[in-house]
């Protein structure tokens, strides 16, 4: 069975928020709002949103439930909403 979160980690070629191109070497991170890969610029904007902290907490709880993995487990992907990754 494939992990439903795995597809969100696919090597997106552009930021799902601003359409900036992402090369394989560029770091990207998952949005806590959409779970789509976004660029680091957009992440900084996202972090400024007033509900960011609440949304993050809800997202973590949901992600752990969905994946059945602890938050710190990279295979659980919850992690990549806060830890930038490369392709
Ligand atoms: Zn972006």
Short mmCIF file of C-alpha atoms and ligand atoms in Angstrom, two decimals:
data_model
loop_
_atom_site.label_atom_id
_atom_site.label_comp_id
_atom_site.label_asym_id
_atom_site.label_seq_id
_atom_site.Cartn_x
_atom_site.Cartn_y
_atom_site.Cartn_z
CA UNK A 1 0.00 0.00 0.00
CA UNK A 2 1.43 3.35 -0.92
CA UNK A 3 1.60 6.13 1.55
CA UNK A 4 -0.92 8.87 0.72
CA UNK A 5 1.58 11.52 1.72
CA UNK A 6 4.26 10.21 -0.54
CA UNK A 7 2.81 11.72 -3.68
CA UNK A 8 2.97 15.15 -2.12
CA UNK A 9 6.69 14.78 -1.84
CA UNK A 10 7.14 14.10 -5.51
CA UNK A 11 9.70 16.20 -7.24
CA UNK A 12 7.52 19.11 -8.19
CA UNK A 13 9.08 21.26 -10.88
CA UNK A 14 7.58 24.42 -9.59
CA UNK A 15 6.22 25.94 -6.46
CA UNK A 16 2.51 25.18 -6.12
CA UNK A 17 1.91 28.63 -4.69
CA UNK A 18 3.86 31.14 -6.79
CA UNK A 19 4.85 28.98 -9.78
CA UNK A 20 8.55 29.70 -9.24
CA UNK A 21 10.61 27.03 -10.91
CA UNK A 22 12.25 24.51 -8.62
CA UNK A 23 15.28 22.68 -9.85
CA UNK A 24 16.39 19.45 -8.29
CA UNK A 25 18.92 21.34 -6.23
CA UNK A 26 16.46 23.82 -4.81
CA UNK A 27 15.11 23.22 -1.39
CA UNK A 28 11.39 22.98 -1.07
CA UNK A 29 9.05 22.33 1.81
CA UNK A 30 5.44 21.29 2.22
CA UNK A 31 2.80 23.85 2.96
CA UNK A 32 0.88 23.17 6.17
CA UNK A 33 -2.17 24.63 4.43
CA UNK A 34 -2.21 22.70 1.18
CA UNK A 35 0.41 19.94 1.74
CA UNK A 36 1.81 20.84 -1.65
CA UNK A 37 5.50 21.53 -2.16
CA UNK A 38 6.28 25.23 -2.05
CA UNK A 39 9.45 27.29 -2.33
CA UNK A 40 11.24 28.68 0.69
CA UNK A 41 10.06 32.22 -0.08
CA UNK A 42 6.46 31.15 0.09
CA UNK A 43 7.17 29.26 3.30
CA UNK A 44 8.42 32.44 4.89
CA UNK A 45 5.19 34.16 3.88
CA UNK A 46 3.15 31.27 5.18
CA UNK A 47 4.88 31.45 8.55
CA UNK A 48 3.70 35.02 8.91
CA UNK A 49 0.04 34.13 8.65
CA UNK A 50 -1.73 34.66 11.98
CA UNK A 51 -3.23 31.18 12.02
CA UNK A 52 -0.01 29.43 11.03
CA UNK A 53 0.66 27.97 14.46
CA UNK A 54 -2.85 26.60 14.91
CA UNK A 55 -2.93 25.19 11.40
CA UNK A 56 0.48 23.59 11.96
CA UNK A 57 -0.65 21.85 15.11
CA UNK A 58 -3.78 20.53 13.45
CA UNK A 59 -1.79 19.40 10.45
CA UNK A 60 0.68 17.46 12.60
CA UNK A 61 -2.09 15.67 14.47
CA UNK A 62 -3.82 14.79 11.20
CA UNK A 63 -0.62 13.68 9.53
CA UNK A 64 0.37 11.39 12.39
CA UNK A 65 -3.07 9.85 12.33
CA UNK A 66 -3.01 9.39 8.55
CA UNK A 67 0.47 7.96 8.31
CA UNK A 68 0.55 6.06 11.58
CA UNK A 69 4.13 7.18 12.05
CA UNK A 70 5.71 9.34 14.70
CA UNK A 71 6.30 12.93 13.74
CA UNK A 72 10.09 12.62 13.57
CA UNK A 73 10.03 9.66 11.19
CA UNK A 74 11.05 10.90 7.72
CA UNK A 75 8.95 8.17 6.11
CA UNK A 76 5.90 9.70 7.75
CA UNK A 77 6.39 12.93 5.81
CA UNK A 78 4.81 15.07 8.53
CA UNK A 79 8.29 16.20 9.14
CA UNK A 80 8.74 17.77 5.71
CA UNK A 81 6.28 20.50 6.48
CA UNK A 82 9.00 21.93 8.69
CA UNK A 83 12.19 20.47 7.36
CA UNK A 84 13.20 21.62 3.87
CA UNK A 85 14.14 18.83 1.49
CA UNK A 86 15.57 18.38 -1.95
CA UNK A 87 14.55 15.96 -4.63
ZN1 LIG B 1 6.71 29.94 -4.11
#
